CSV table of C-alpha atoms and ligand atoms in Angstrom, one decimal:
chain,number,residue,atom,x,y,z
A,1,MET,CA,3.6,-27.2,-6.5
A,2,MET,CA,4.7,-25.5,-3.7
A,3,ASN,CA,7.8,-27.7,-3.5
A,4,CYS,CA,9.4,-26.0,-6.8
A,5,LEU,CA,9.2,-22.3,-5.5
A,6,GLN,CA,11.6,-23.0,-2.5
A,7,SER,CA,14.6,-22.1,-3.9
A,8,TRP,CA,16.2,-20.1,-7.2
A,9,PRO,CA,16.7,-22.6,-10.1
A,10,GLU,CA,20.2,-21.1,-10.9
A,11,PRO,CA,22.7,-19.2,-8.9
A,12,VAL,CA,21.6,-15.2,-8.3
A,13,VAL,CA,23.1,-12.5,-10.3
A,14,ARG,CA,22.5,-8.9,-9.4
A,15,VAL,CA,21.9,-6.8,-12.4
A,16,GLN,CA,23.6,-4.2,-10.6
A,17,SER,CA,26.5,-5.9,-10.1
A,18,LEU,CA,26.5,-6.7,-13.6
A,19,ALA,CA,26.0,-3.3,-14.9
A,20,ALA,CA,29.0,-1.9,-12.3
A,21,SER,CA,31.4,-4.4,-13.5
A,22,GLY,CA,31.5,-2.3,-16.8
A,23,VAL,CA,30.4,-4.7,-19.1
A,24,ARG,CA,29.9,-3.5,-22.8
A,25,ALA,CA,28.1,-6.7,-24.1
A,26,ILE,CA,25.0,-7.9,-21.9
A,27,PRO,CA,24.9,-11.8,-21.1
A,28,GLU,CA,23.0,-13.5,-23.4
A,29,ARG,CA,20.6,-14.6,-20.4
A,30,TYR,CA,19.2,-10.9,-20.8
A,31,ILE,CA,19.1,-10.9,-24.6
A,32,LYS,CA,15.3,-10.9,-25.6
A,33,PRO,CA,14.3,-12.5,-28.9
A,34,PRO,CA,14.4,-9.6,-31.8
A,35,SER,CA,10.4,-9.5,-31.8
A,36,HIS,CA,10.2,-8.6,-27.9
A,37,ARG,CA,13.1,-6.3,-27.9
A,38,PRO,CA,11.9,-2.2,-27.3
A,39,LEU,CA,12.3,-1.2,-30.9
A,40,THR,CA,10.2,-3.0,-33.2
A,41,LYS,CA,8.7,-1.7,-36.4
A,42,ASN,CA,5.4,-1.1,-34.4
A,43,ASP,CA,7.0,1.8,-32.6
A,44,PHE,CA,7.9,4.1,-35.4
A,45,SER,CA,3.9,4.4,-35.9
A,46,PRO,CA,3.4,8.1,-35.0
A,47,PRO,CA,2.2,8.5,-31.5
A,48,GLN,CA,-1.9,8.9,-31.6
A,49,GLU,CA,-2.0,10.0,-27.9
A,50,ALA,CA,0.8,11.5,-26.1
A,51,ASN,CA,-0.2,10.5,-22.6
A,52,ILE,CA,-2.0,8.4,-20.5
A,53,PRO,CA,-5.1,10.3,-18.7
A,54,VAL,CA,-4.2,12.5,-16.0
A,55,ILE,CA,-7.1,13.1,-13.1
A,56,ASP,CA,-7.6,15.7,-10.5
A,57,PHE,CA,-8.5,13.4,-7.5
A,58,GLN,CA,-9.4,16.0,-5.3
A,59,ASN,CA,-12.8,16.6,-7.2
A,60,VAL,CA,-13.9,13.1,-6.4
A,61,PHE,CA,-15.4,13.6,-3.1
A,62,SER,CA,-16.4,17.0,-3.6
A,63,ASP,CA,-19.6,18.4,-2.4
A,64,ASP,CA,-20.2,20.3,-5.7
A,65,GLN,CA,-21.8,17.7,-7.4
A,66,ARG,CA,-20.9,18.5,-11.0
A,67,LEU,CA,-17.3,18.6,-10.0
A,68,ARG,CA,-17.5,15.1,-8.6
A,69,ASP,CA,-19.5,13.6,-11.7
A,70,GLU,CA,-17.0,15.1,-13.7
A,71,ALA,CA,-14.1,13.5,-11.9
A,72,LEU,CA,-16.0,10.3,-11.6
A,73,ARG,CA,-16.6,10.2,-15.3
A,74,ASN,CA,-13.0,10.7,-16.4
A,75,ILE,CA,-11.7,7.9,-14.0
A,76,HIS,CA,-14.5,5.5,-15.7
A,77,SER,CA,-13.2,6.0,-19.0
A,78,ALA,CA,-9.8,6.0,-18.0
A,79,CYS,CA,-10.5,2.1,-16.2
A,80,HIS,CA,-12.5,1.3,-19.1
A,81,GLU,CA,-10.4,2.4,-22.4
A,82,TRP,CA,-6.8,2.7,-20.9
A,83,GLY,CA,-6.5,0.6,-17.7
A,84,PHE,CA,-3.8,3.4,-16.6
A,85,PHE,CA,-4.1,6.7,-16.0
A,86,GLN,CA,-2.1,9.3,-13.3
A,87,VAL,CA,-3.5,11.1,-10.3
A,88,VAL,CA,-2.6,14.6,-9.0
A,89,ASN,CA,-4.0,16.0,-6.0
A,90,HIS,CA,-4.2,12.3,-4.5
A,91,GLY,CA,-4.1,13.4,-1.0
A,92,VAL,CA,-0.5,11.8,-0.2
A,93,SER,CA,2.5,14.2,0.8
A,94,HIS,CA,4.9,15.0,-1.8
A,95,GLU,CA,7.7,15.3,0.9
A,96,LEU,CA,6.5,11.8,1.9
A,97,MET,CA,7.1,10.5,-1.8
A,98,LYS,CA,10.3,12.1,-2.4
A,99,ARG,CA,11.8,11.1,0.9
A,100,THR,CA,10.9,7.8,0.6
A,101,SER,CA,11.8,7.1,-3.0
A,102,GLU,CA,15.3,8.7,-1.9
A,103,VAL,CA,15.6,6.3,1.0
A,104,TRP,CA,15.4,3.4,-1.5
A,105,ARG,CA,17.8,5.0,-4.0
A,106,GLU,CA,20.1,5.0,-0.8
A,107,PHE,CA,19.5,1.6,-0.1
A,108,PHE,CA,20.2,0.6,-4.0
A,109,LYS,CA,23.6,2.5,-3.5
A,110,LEU,CA,24.6,0.1,-0.3
A,111,PRO,CA,27.2,-2.4,-1.4
A,112,VAL,CA,26.2,-5.3,-2.5
A,113,GLU,CA,27.3,-7.6,0.6
A,114,VAL,CA,24.9,-5.7,2.6
A,115,LYS,CA,22.0,-6.0,0.4
A,116,GLN,CA,22.7,-9.6,0.1
A,117,GLU,CA,21.8,-10.1,3.7
A,118,TYR,CA,18.2,-9.4,2.6
A,119,ALA,CA,18.4,-12.1,-0.2
A,120,ASN,CA,14.9,-13.5,-1.1
A,121,THR,CA,13.6,-16.8,-2.1
A,122,PRO,CA,10.7,-17.9,-4.3
A,123,ALA,CA,8.8,-19.0,-1.2
A,124,THR,CA,7.6,-15.5,-0.3
A,125,TYR,CA,9.4,-13.2,-2.4
A,126,GLU,CA,10.1,-11.1,0.2
A,127,GLY,CA,13.3,-9.1,0.4
A,128,TYR,CA,16.3,-8.3,-2.3
A,129,GLY,CA,15.4,-10.1,-5.4
A,130,SER,CA,16.7,-10.2,-9.2
A,131,ARG,CA,14.1,-12.3,-10.8
A,132,LEU,CA,10.4,-13.2,-11.3
A,133,GLY,CA,9.7,-16.9,-12.0
A,134,VAL,CA,11.9,-20.2,-11.2
A,135,GLU,CA,11.9,-21.3,-14.4
A,136,LYS,CA,15.5,-22.9,-15.4
A,137,GLY,CA,17.0,-21.2,-18.3
A,138,ALA,CA,14.5,-18.5,-18.7
A,139,ILE,CA,15.4,-15.2,-20.2
A,140,LEU,CA,15.8,-12.6,-17.6
A,141,ASP,CA,15.0,-8.8,-17.1
A,142,TRP,CA,17.5,-6.2,-16.3
A,143,SER,CA,16.3,-5.1,-13.1
A,144,ASP,CA,16.7,-5.8,-9.2
A,145,TYR,CA,14.0,-5.3,-6.8
A,146,PHE,CA,12.9,-5.3,-3.1
A,147,PHE,CA,9.5,-7.0,-2.0
A,148,LEU,CA,7.8,-6.7,1.1
A,149,ASN,CA,4.3,-7.2,2.8
A,150,TYR,CA,2.3,-4.3,4.2
A,151,MET,CA,-1.1,-5.4,4.9
A,152,PRO,CA,-2.6,-7.5,6.5
A,153,GLU,CA,-0.8,-6.6,9.4
A,154,SER,CA,-0.1,-10.6,10.3
A,155,LEU,CA,2.1,-10.4,7.6
A,156,ARG,CA,4.1,-7.2,8.2
A,157,ASN,CA,7.7,-8.0,9.3
A,158,PRO,CA,9.3,-4.6,9.7
A,159,ASN,CA,12.5,-6.8,11.0
A,160,ILE,CA,13.2,-8.0,7.5
A,161,TRP,CA,13.0,-4.8,5.9
A,162,PRO,CA,16.0,-2.9,5.2
A,163,ALA,CA,17.6,-1.5,8.6
A,164,THR,CA,20.1,0.9,6.6
A,165,PRO,CA,19.4,3.8,5.7
A,166,ALA,CA,18.1,4.6,9.3
A,167,SER,CA,15.0,6.2,8.2
A,168,CYS,CA,13.7,3.1,5.7
A,169,ARG,CA,11.3,1.2,8.3
A,170,GLU,CA,9.7,4.2,9.3
A,171,LEU,CA,9.4,5.8,5.7
A,172,VAL,CA,8.2,2.5,4.3
A,173,ALA,CA,5.5,2.3,7.4
A,174,GLU,CA,3.9,6.0,6.8
A,175,TYR,CA,4.3,5.6,2.9
A,176,GLY,CA,2.3,2.2,3.0
A,177,HIS,CA,-0.2,3.7,5.4
A,178,GLU,CA,-0.8,6.8,3.1
A,179,VAL,CA,-0.8,4.9,0.2
A,180,CYS,CA,-3.5,2.6,1.3
A,181,LYS,CA,-5.7,5.1,2.2
A,182,LEU,CA,-5.6,6.3,-1.2
A,183,GLY,CA,-5.9,2.7,-2.7
A,184,GLY,CA,-9.2,2.5,-0.2
A,185,LYS,CA,-10.4,6.1,-2.1
A,186,LEU,CA,-9.9,4.4,-5.4
A,187,MET,CA,-11.8,1.0,-4.7
A,188,LYS,CA,-14.6,3.4,-3.7
A,189,ALA,CA,-14.3,5.4,-6.7
A,190,PHE,CA,-14.4,2.4,-9.0
A,191,SER,CA,-17.5,0.9,-7.2
A,192,ILE,CA,-19.5,4.0,-7.7
A,193,ASN,CA,-18.5,4.1,-11.4
A,194,LEU,CA,-19.3,0.6,-11.9
A,195,GLY,CA,-23.0,1.0,-10.5
A,196,LEU,CA,-21.9,-0.8,-7.3
A,197,GLU,CA,-22.6,0.1,-3.5
A,198,GLU,CA,-19.4,2.2,-2.7
A,199,ASP,CA,-18.0,-0.1,-0.6
A,200,LEU,CA,-18.4,-3.0,-2.5
A,201,LEU,CA,-15.2,-3.6,-4.3
A,202,LEU,CA,-13.5,-3.3,-0.8
A,203,LYS,CA,-15.8,-5.6,0.9
A,204,ALA,CA,-14.9,-8.1,-2.0
A,205,PHE,CA,-11.2,-7.8,-1.3
A,206,GLY,CA,-11.7,-8.8,2.5
A,207,GLY,CA,-12.7,-5.4,4.0
A,208,GLU,CA,-10.0,-2.6,5.2
A,209,GLU,CA,-8.6,-4.4,7.7
A,210,ASN,CA,-7.5,-7.7,5.5
A,211,VAL,CA,-6.9,-6.5,2.1
A,212,GLY,CA,-3.3,-7.3,1.0
A,213,ALA,CA,-0.8,-4.5,-0.1
A,214,CYS,CA,2.7,-5.4,-0.9
A,215,LEU,CA,5.4,-2.8,-1.9
A,216,ARG,CA,7.7,-3.8,-4.8
A,217,VAL,CA,10.8,-1.1,-5.3
A,218,ASN,CA,11.9,-1.5,-8.7
A,219,TYR,CA,15.6,-0.8,-9.2
A,220,TYR,CA,16.8,-0.4,-13.1
A,221,PRO,CA,20.4,-0.2,-13.3
A,222,LYS,CA,22.0,1.6,-16.8
A,223,CYS,CA,22.2,-1.0,-19.5
A,224,PRO,CA,24.9,-0.8,-21.9
A,225,GLN,CA,22.9,-2.6,-24.4
A,226,PRO,CA,19.4,-1.1,-23.7
A,227,ASP,CA,18.1,-2.2,-27.4
A,228,LEU,CA,18.6,-6.0,-26.7
A,229,THR,CA,16.7,-6.5,-23.6
A,230,LEU,CA,13.9,-5.0,-21.2
A,231,GLY,CA,13.8,-4.1,-17.2
A,232,LEU,CA,10.5,-5.7,-17.2
A,233,SER,CA,9.0,-7.8,-19.4
A,234,PRO,CA,4.9,-7.1,-20.5
A,235,HIS,CA,2.9,-8.4,-18.0
A,236,SER,CA,-0.3,-7.1,-16.5
A,237,ASP,CA,-0.8,-7.1,-12.7
A,238,PRO,CA,-2.0,-10.0,-11.3
A,239,GLY,CA,-3.7,-8.1,-8.0
A,240,GLY,CA,-5.9,-5.7,-7.3
A,241,LEU,CA,-4.4,-2.1,-8.6
A,242,THR,CA,-1.5,-0.8,-8.5
A,243,ILE,CA,-0.6,2.6,-7.1
A,244,LEU,CA,3.3,3.1,-9.0
A,245,LEU,CA,5.6,6.2,-8.0
A,246,PRO,CA,7.6,6.4,-11.0
A,247,ASP,CA,11.2,8.1,-11.0
A,248,GLU,CA,10.5,11.7,-11.7
A,249,ASN,CA,13.7,12.0,-13.8
A,250,VAL,CA,13.5,9.1,-15.7
A,251,ALA,CA,10.8,7.6,-18.1
A,252,GLY,CA,10.7,3.8,-18.8
A,253,LEU,CA,7.2,2.6,-18.3
A,254,GLN,CA,5.4,1.8,-21.4
A,255,VAL,CA,1.6,0.5,-21.9
A,256,CYS,CA,0.5,-1.2,-24.6
A,257,ARG,CA,-2.2,0.9,-26.4
A,258,LYS,CA,-3.9,0.0,-29.7
A,259,GLY,CA,-1.2,-2.5,-30.7
A,260,SER,CA,1.9,-0.1,-29.9
A,261,TRP,CA,3.9,0.8,-26.9
A,262,LEU,CA,3.3,4.0,-25.3
A,263,THR,CA,6.2,5.5,-23.2
A,264,VAL,CA,4.2,7.2,-19.9
A,265,LYS,CA,5.6,10.8,-19.2
A,266,PRO,CA,5.5,11.1,-15.5
A,267,VAL,CA,3.7,14.5,-14.3
A,268,PRO,CA,5.4,15.9,-11.7
A,269,ASN,CA,3.7,14.4,-7.8
A,270,ALA,CA,1.5,12.1,-9.7
A,271,PHE,CA,0.9,8.4,-9.0
A,272,ILE,CA,0.5,6.2,-11.7
A,273,ILE,CA,-2.6,3.9,-11.2
A,274,ASN,CA,-3.5,0.8,-13.4
A,275,ILE,CA,-6.1,-2.0,-12.9
A,276,GLY,CA,-4.8,-5.4,-11.9
A,277,ASP,CA,-6.7,-8.2,-13.1
A,278,GLN,CA,-8.6,-9.3,-10.3
A,279,ILE,CA,-10.6,-6.1,-10.5
A,280,GLN,CA,-10.8,-7.2,-14.4
A,281,VAL,CA,-12.4,-10.3,-13.3
A,282,LEU,CA,-14.7,-8.7,-10.7
A,283,SER,CA,-15.8,-5.7,-13.0
A,284,ASN,CA,-16.5,-8.6,-15.6
A,285,ALA,CA,-13.7,-7.1,-17.8
A,286,ILE,CA,-15.7,-3.8,-17.8
A,287,TYR,CA,-12.4,-2.8,-16.4
A,288,GLN,CA,-9.0,-3.7,-18.3
A,289,SER,CA,-6.0,-4.6,-16.6
A,290,VAL,CA,-3.5,-3.6,-19.3
A,291,GLU,CA,-0.4,-5.1,-20.4
A,292,HIS,CA,2.7,-3.0,-19.5
A,293,ARG,CA,6.8,-3.2,-19.6
A,294,VAL,CA,9.7,-1.4,-18.7
A,295,ILE,CA,12.2,-0.1,-21.0
A,296,VAL,CA,16.1,0.7,-19.6
A,297,ASN,CA,18.7,3.2,-21.0
A,298,SER,CA,22.6,3.6,-20.8
A,299,ASN,CA,22.7,6.9,-18.8
A,300,LYS,CA,20.6,6.6,-15.8
A,301,ASP,CA,19.5,4.2,-13.5
A,302,ARG,CA,15.8,4.5,-12.4
A,303,VAL,CA,13.8,3.5,-9.3
A,304,SER,CA,10.2,3.0,-8.8
A,305,LEU,CA,7.6,2.2,-6.4
A,306,ALA,CA,4.9,-0.2,-7.1
A,307,LEU,CA,2.3,-0.5,-4.1
A,308,PHE,CA,0.0,-3.7,-5.0
A,309,TYR,CA,-3.5,-3.3,-3.7
A,310,ASN,CA,-4.6,-7.0,-3.5
A,311,PRO,CA,-7.7,-9.2,-2.3
A,312,LYS,CA,-7.4,-10.9,0.9
A,313,SER,CA,-5.6,-14.1,-0.3
A,314,ASP,CA,-7.9,-16.8,0.3
A,315,LEU,CA,-11.2,-15.1,-1.0
A,316,LEU,CA,-12.8,-16.4,-3.8
A,317,ILE,CA,-12.7,-13.7,-6.4
A,318,GLU,CA,-15.3,-13.4,-9.2
A,319,PRO,CA,-17.3,-11.3,-11.7
A,320,SER,CA,-19.5,-9.5,-9.4
A,321,LYS,CA,-23.2,-10.6,-9.4
A,322,GLN,CA,-24.6,-7.0,-10.3
A,323,LEU,CA,-22.5,-7.1,-13.8
A,324,VAL,CA,-23.5,-10.4,-14.6
A,325,SER,CA,-26.7,-11.0,-17.0
A,326,ASP,CA,-28.0,-13.4,-19.5
A,327,GLU,CA,-26.6,-10.8,-22.0
A,328,ARG,CA,-23.5,-10.5,-20.4
A,329,PRO,CA,-22.3,-14.2,-18.3
A,330,ALA,CA,-19.8,-14.2,-16.1
A,331,LEU,CA,-16.4,-14.1,-18.1
A,332,TYR,CA,-14.4,-16.1,-15.3
A,333,PRO,CA,-14.4,-18.9,-12.8
A,334,PRO,CA,-14.1,-18.2,-9.2
A,335,MET,CA,-10.6,-18.2,-8.2
A,336,THR,CA,-8.5,-17.0,-4.8
A,337,TYR,CA,-5.7,-14.7,-5.3
A,338,ASP,CA,-3.4,-17.4,-3.8
A,339,GLU,CA,-4.0,-19.5,-6.6
A,340,TYR,CA,-3.9,-17.1,-9.1
A,341,ARG,CA,-0.9,-15.7,-8.2
A,342,LEU,CA,1.0,-18.8,-7.9
A,343,TYR,CA,1.3,-18.5,-11.9
A,344,VAL,CA,3.2,-15.7,-12.0
A,345,ARG,CA,5.5,-16.6,-9.2
A,346,THR,CA,6.4,-19.7,-11.0
A,347,LYS,CA,6.4,-18.6,-14.8
A,348,GLY,CA,7.3,-14.7,-14.0
A,349,PRO,CA,5.8,-11.8,-16.3
A,350,CYS,CA,3.6,-13.6,-19.2
A,351,GLY,CA,1.8,-10.8,-20.9
A,352,LYS,CA,-1.9,-11.0,-20.4
A,353,LYS,CA,-1.8,-14.6,-20.6
A,354,GLN,CA,-3.1,-16.1,-17.8
A,355,VAL,CA,-6.0,-13.8,-17.1
A,356,GLU,CA,-7.3,-14.7,-20.8
A,357,SER,CA,-6.6,-18.1,-20.2
A,358,LEU,CA,-9.3,-18.0,-17.3
A,359,LYS,CA,-11.8,-16.8,-19.8
A,360,SER,CA,-15.0,-19.4,-19.5
A,361,PRO,CA,-15.6,-20.7,-23.2
A,362,ARG,CA,-18.4,-18.4,-24.8
A,363,PRO,CA,-22.0,-20.0,-24.5
A,364,CYS,CA,-23.0,-21.9,-27.7
A,365,SER,CA,-25.4,-19.3,-29.1
A,366,GLU,CA,-22.8,-17.0,-29.4
A,367,CYS,CA,-20.4,-19.4,-31.2
B,401,LIG,C1,5.4,-3.5,-11.9
B,401,LIG,C2,5.6,-2.5,-13.0
B,401,LIG,C3,6.4,-0.2,-13.9
B,401,LIG,C4,8.0,0.4,-13.2
B,401,LIG,O1,6.3,-3.4,-11.0
B,401,LIG,O2,4.6,-4.4,-11.7
B,401,LIG,O3,4.9,-2.6,-13.8
B,401,LIG,O4,7.6,1.6,-13.8
B,401,LIG,N1,6.4,-1.5,-12.7
B,401,LIG,O5,8.7,-0.2,-12.6
B,402,LIG,NI1,3.4,-3.9,-13.4
């Protein structure tokens, strides 16, 4: 199995180069079947809700119990009913967010030959990449990315992070540190909300020193035929939780909500948080990892920074004992994150197929 992940099945094409070449028609490799394109008839139903919930995070650890309870309740219903929310007053410096996003924008502006020095392989995915999954002949997404490991420290290798722009490595280190701190606070809030000890989820992930954190910087070039393709196909995030810094000037992220796609409106200086499959499993499906995708457009390119906060990769992840009972049996078998992510690294984005396929058959009494 590992062998088939050593190299890409086809020559790699940089989407940014395609876009820059001025093609009027996108290559067939990027054309989605009609039912998967951005404008399906579903999208014409009137929007029921305008945006995902926006949560003021500063009250979560307030001394005022009333404010604290209210903030925690809002987070709980967002995790349970939406799987997605935005946080403001999250404690990460707005200046740092701006500078980090800007430095990555500059990186993607560098000539392709320079970026090519960081070309990745599916063995680790670290570096500059243009596809997820190694299936030969797969229909591809309209995006390039840069992927790097931040935590645990043993996997952190700044030597393979971009050396230009000069401040990139330093900013990534500082950004990773601040955003991981926010990840730890979210894990605490989720634990409390699930009725667990406040450090239970973090412990299940291996503790502060051992959690995994990786950064994927997504670059979505302008697209001459945005109605035929997607920047990122529908998927749920395989890890624990995701802290996304969207492009403040261009919308693109769509979240699956009651059977239709809702376009997220980014709030200034907010992060978009979503539940990944591992927290769905640990919470025994009280929290949902929700499908999402990215659309592209013909006027503006878009940069987003996704920090994936994950379990230590060799620990078994299973529904927390406190959330399993006779009435609510464990819905998923134990599995390590190493095993789990092999699927997405092989098949690419695949909706929610993987976590759903894990579901134990229902006990006979419920059939
Ligand atoms: C992701 C993702 C959304 C975006 O990287 O997993 O869903 O807006 N990104 O780029
Ligand atoms: Ni995602």
